[in-house]
Coordinates of N, CA and C in Angstrom, one line a residue:
M24 N 0.8 -1.2 0.0 CA 0.0 0.0 0.0 C 0.9 1.2 0.0
M25 N 0.4 2.3 -0.7 CA 1.2 3.5 -0.8 C 0.6 4.5 0.2
E26 N 1.5 5.4 0.7 CA 1.1 6.4 1.6 C 0.8 7.7 0.8
I27 N -0.5 7.9 0.4 CA -0.8 9.0 -0.4 C -1.6 10.1 0.3
F28 N -2.2 9.7 1.5 CA -3.1 10.6 2.3 C -2.3 11.3 3.4
H29 N -1.3 12.1 3.1 CA -0.5 12.8 4.1 C -1.3 13.9 4.8
T30 N -2.2 14.5 4.1 CA -3.0 15.6 4.8 C -4.5 15.2 4.6
D31 N -5.2 15.7 5.6 CA -6.7 15.4 5.6 C -7.3 16.4 4.6
A32 N -8.6 16.2 4.2 CA -9.3 17.0 3.3 C -9.4 18.4 3.9
S33 N -9.4 18.6 5.2 CA -9.4 19.9 5.9 C -8.1 20.6 5.9
G34 N -7.0 19.9 5.5 CA -5.7 20.4 5.5 C -4.8 20.1 6.7
S35 N -5.3 19.4 7.7 CA -4.5 19.0 8.8 C -3.7 17.7 8.5
S36 N -2.6 17.6 9.3 CA -1.8 16.4 9.1 C -2.5 15.1 9.6
R37 N -2.2 14.0 8.9 CA -2.8 12.7 9.3 C -1.8 11.7 9.8
E38 N -2.3 10.9 10.7 CA -1.4 9.8 11.2 C -1.5 8.6 10.3
L39 N -2.7 8.2 9.9 CA -2.9 7.1 9.0 C -2.8 7.6 7.5
K40 N -1.7 7.3 6.9 CA -1.5 7.8 5.5 C -1.9 6.9 4.4
K41 N -2.3 5.7 4.7 CA -2.6 4.7 3.7 C -4.1 4.5 3.5
L42 N -4.9 4.9 4.5 CA -6.3 4.7 4.4 C -7.0 6.0 4.8
M43 N -8.2 6.3 4.2 CA -9.0 7.4 4.6 C -10.4 7.0 4.7
G44 N -11.0 7.2 5.9 CA -12.4 6.7 6.1 C -13.4 7.9 5.8
R45 N -13.4 8.3 4.6 CA -14.3 9.4 4.1 C -15.0 8.9 2.8
R46 N -16.0 9.6 2.4 CA -16.6 9.3 1.1 C -15.6 9.8 0.1
N47 N -15.3 8.9 -0.8 CA -14.3 9.1 -1.9 C -14.7 8.4 -3.1
Y48 N -14.0 8.7 -4.2 CA -14.1 8.0 -5.4 C -12.7 8.2 -6.1
L49 N -12.5 7.4 -7.2 CA -11.3 7.5 -7.9 C -11.6 7.6 -9.4
A50 N -10.7 8.2 -10.1 CA -10.8 8.4 -11.6 C -9.6 7.7 -12.2
V51 N -9.8 6.8 -13.1 CA -8.7 6.0 -13.7 C -8.7 6.4 -15.2
V52 N -7.5 6.8 -15.6 CA -7.3 7.3 -17.0 C -6.1 6.5 -17.6
A53 N -6.3 6.1 -18.9 CA -5.2 5.5 -19.6 C -4.0 6.5 -19.8
Y54 N -2.8 6.1 -19.6 CA -1.7 7.0 -19.5 C -0.5 6.4 -20.4
D55 N -0.1 7.1 -21.4 CA 1.0 6.7 -22.2 C 2.2 7.6 -21.9
P56 N 3.2 7.2 -21.2 CA 4.3 8.1 -20.8 C 5.1 8.6 -22.0
E57 N 5.1 7.9 -23.1 CA 5.8 8.4 -24.3 C 5.0 9.4 -25.1
A58 N 3.7 9.6 -24.8 CA 2.9 10.6 -25.5 C 2.7 11.8 -24.7
V59 N 3.3 11.9 -23.6 CA 3.2 13.1 -22.7 C 4.0 14.3 -23.3
P60 N 3.5 15.4 -23.5 CA 4.3 16.6 -24.1 C 5.4 16.9 -23.1
G61 N 6.5 17.3 -23.7 CA 7.6 17.8 -22.9 C 8.7 16.7 -22.8
Q62 N 8.4 15.5 -23.1 CA 9.4 14.4 -23.1 C 10.0 14.3 -24.4
Q63 N 11.3 13.9 -24.5 CA 11.9 13.7 -25.8 C 11.4 12.4 -26.4
Q64 N 11.1 12.6 -27.7 CA 10.7 11.4 -28.5 C 11.9 10.9 -29.3
Q65 N 12.1 9.6 -29.3 CA 13.1 9.0 -30.1 C 12.5 8.7 -31.5
P66 N 13.3 9.0 -32.6 CA 12.8 8.7 -33.9 C 12.5 7.2 -34.1
Q67 N 11.4 6.8 -34.6 CA 11.1 5.4 -34.9 C 10.9 5.2 -36.3
Q68 N 11.4 4.1 -36.8 CA 11.4 3.7 -38.2 C 10.4 2.5 -38.4
Q69 N 9.3 2.5 -37.7 CA 8.3 1.4 -37.8 C 7.1 1.8 -38.6
Q70 N 6.4 0.8 -39.0 CA 5.1 1.0 -39.7 C 4.1 1.6 -38.8
P71 N 3.1 2.4 -39.3 CA 2.1 3.0 -38.4 C 1.4 2.0 -37.6
Q72 N 1.1 0.8 -38.1 CA 0.3 -0.2 -37.4 C 1.2 -0.7 -36.2
Q73 N 2.5 -0.9 -36.5 CA 3.4 -1.4 -35.5 C 3.6 -0.4 -34.4
Q74 N 3.6 0.9 -34.7 CA 3.7 2.0 -33.7 C 2.5 2.0 -32.8
Q75 N 1.3 1.8 -33.4 CA 0.1 1.8 -32.6 C 0.1 0.6 -31.6
Q76 N 0.5 -0.6 -32.1 CA 0.6 -1.7 -31.2 C 1.6 -1.6 -30.1
Q77 N 2.8 -0.9 -30.5 CA 3.8 -0.7 -29.5 C 3.3 0.2 -28.4
G78 N 2.5 1.3 -28.8 CA 2.0 2.2 -27.7 C 1.0 1.5 -26.8
L79 N 0.2 0.5 -27.3 CA -0.7 -0.2 -26.5 C 0.0 -1.2 -25.5
Q80 N 1.2 -1.6 -25.9 CA 2.0 -2.5 -25.0 C 2.6 -1.7 -23.8
K81 N 2.8 -0.4 -24.0 CA 3.4 0.4 -22.9 C 2.3 1.3 -22.2
L82 N 1.1 0.9 -22.3 CA 0.0 1.8 -21.7 C 0.0 1.5 -20.2
S83 N 0.0 2.6 -19.5 CA -0.1 2.6 -18.0 C -1.4 3.2 -17.6
L84 N -1.6 3.3 -16.3 CA -2.8 3.9 -15.7 C -2.5 5.0 -14.8
A85 N -3.2 6.1 -14.9 CA -3.1 7.2 -13.9 C -4.3 7.2 -13.1
V86 N -4.1 7.2 -11.8 CA -5.3 7.1 -10.8 C -5.3 8.3 -9.9
D87 N -6.4 9.0 -9.9 CA -6.6 10.2 -9.0 C -7.7 9.8 -8.0
F88 N -7.3 10.0 -6.7 CA -8.3 9.8 -5.6 C -8.9 11.1 -5.2
V89 N -10.2 11.2 -5.2 CA -10.9 12.4 -4.8 C -11.7 12.1 -3.5
V90 N -11.5 12.9 -2.5 CA -12.1 12.7 -1.2 C -12.9 13.9 -0.8
Q91 N -14.1 13.6 -0.3 CA -15.1 14.7 0.1 C -14.6 15.2 1.5
G92 N -14.7 16.5 1.7 CA -14.4 17.1 2.9 C -15.5 17.1 3.9
D93 N -15.3 17.7 5.1 CA -16.3 17.8 6.1 C -17.4 18.8 5.7
G94 N -18.6 18.5 5.9 CA -19.7 19.4 5.6 C -20.2 19.2 4.2
A95 N -21.4 19.9 3.9 CA -22.0 19.7 2.6 C -21.4 20.5 1.5
F96 N -20.8 21.7 1.9 CA -20.4 22.6 0.8 C -18.9 22.8 0.7
T97 N -18.1 21.8 1.3 CA -16.7 21.9 1.2 C -16.2 21.3 -0.1
A98 N -15.2 21.8 -0.7 CA -14.7 21.3 -2.0 C -13.9 20.0 -1.7
P99 N -14.0 19.1 -2.7 CA -13.3 17.8 -2.5 C -11.8 18.0 -2.7
T100 N -11.0 17.1 -2.2 CA -9.6 17.2 -2.2 C -9.1 16.0 -3.1
K101 N -8.2 16.4 -4.1 CA -7.6 15.4 -5.0 C -6.3 14.9 -4.5
Y102 N -6.1 13.6 -4.5 CA -4.8 13.0 -4.2 C -4.3 12.2 -5.4
G103 N -3.1 12.6 -5.9 CA -2.6 11.9 -7.1 C -2.2 12.8 -8.1
P104 N -1.8 12.4 -9.3 CA -2.1 11.0 -9.8 C -1.1 10.0 -9.3
V105 N -1.5 8.8 -9.1 CA -0.7 7.7 -8.8 C -0.6 6.9 -10.2
I106 N 0.7 6.7 -10.6 CA 0.9 6.0 -11.9 C 1.1 4.5 -11.7
V107 N 0.2 3.7 -12.3 CA 0.4 2.3 -12.2 C 1.1 1.9 -13.5
P108 N 2.3 1.4 -13.4 CA 3.1 1.1 -14.7 C 2.6 0.0 -15.4
H109 N 2.9 -0.1 -16.7 CA 2.5 -1.1 -17.6 C 3.1 -2.4 -17.2
L110 N 2.5 -3.5 -17.5 CA 3.1 -4.8 -17.2 C 3.8 -5.4 -18.4
E111 N 4.9 -6.0 -18.2 CA 5.6 -6.6 -19.3 C 5.4 -8.1 -19.3
F112 N 5.1 -8.7 -20.5 CA 4.8 -10.1 -20.6 C 6.1 -10.9 -20.2
G113 N 5.9 -11.9 -19.3 CA 7.0 -12.7 -18.9 C 7.7 -12.2 -17.7
R114 N 7.3 -11.1 -17.1 CA 8.0 -10.6 -15.9 C 7.1 -10.6 -14.7

């Protein structure tokens, strides 16, 4: 388990950093680290179909945890993103 809940939704420090007993949800998004702007791209000499399949093999997940604060009108607090790396066949 990862320690991602260092501060409470109210902003105070927390003792239990791995779990939070509040109403929450998470958003999971497909994440391709090679397609993120700002990173250097290496020139590839592959066919377009091979490039597309290569991108699918390195697809990761980005997970954001959103936690509701105290009270009815407080803004939710976002924790993340937590990147879940792609799996490699045979490892």
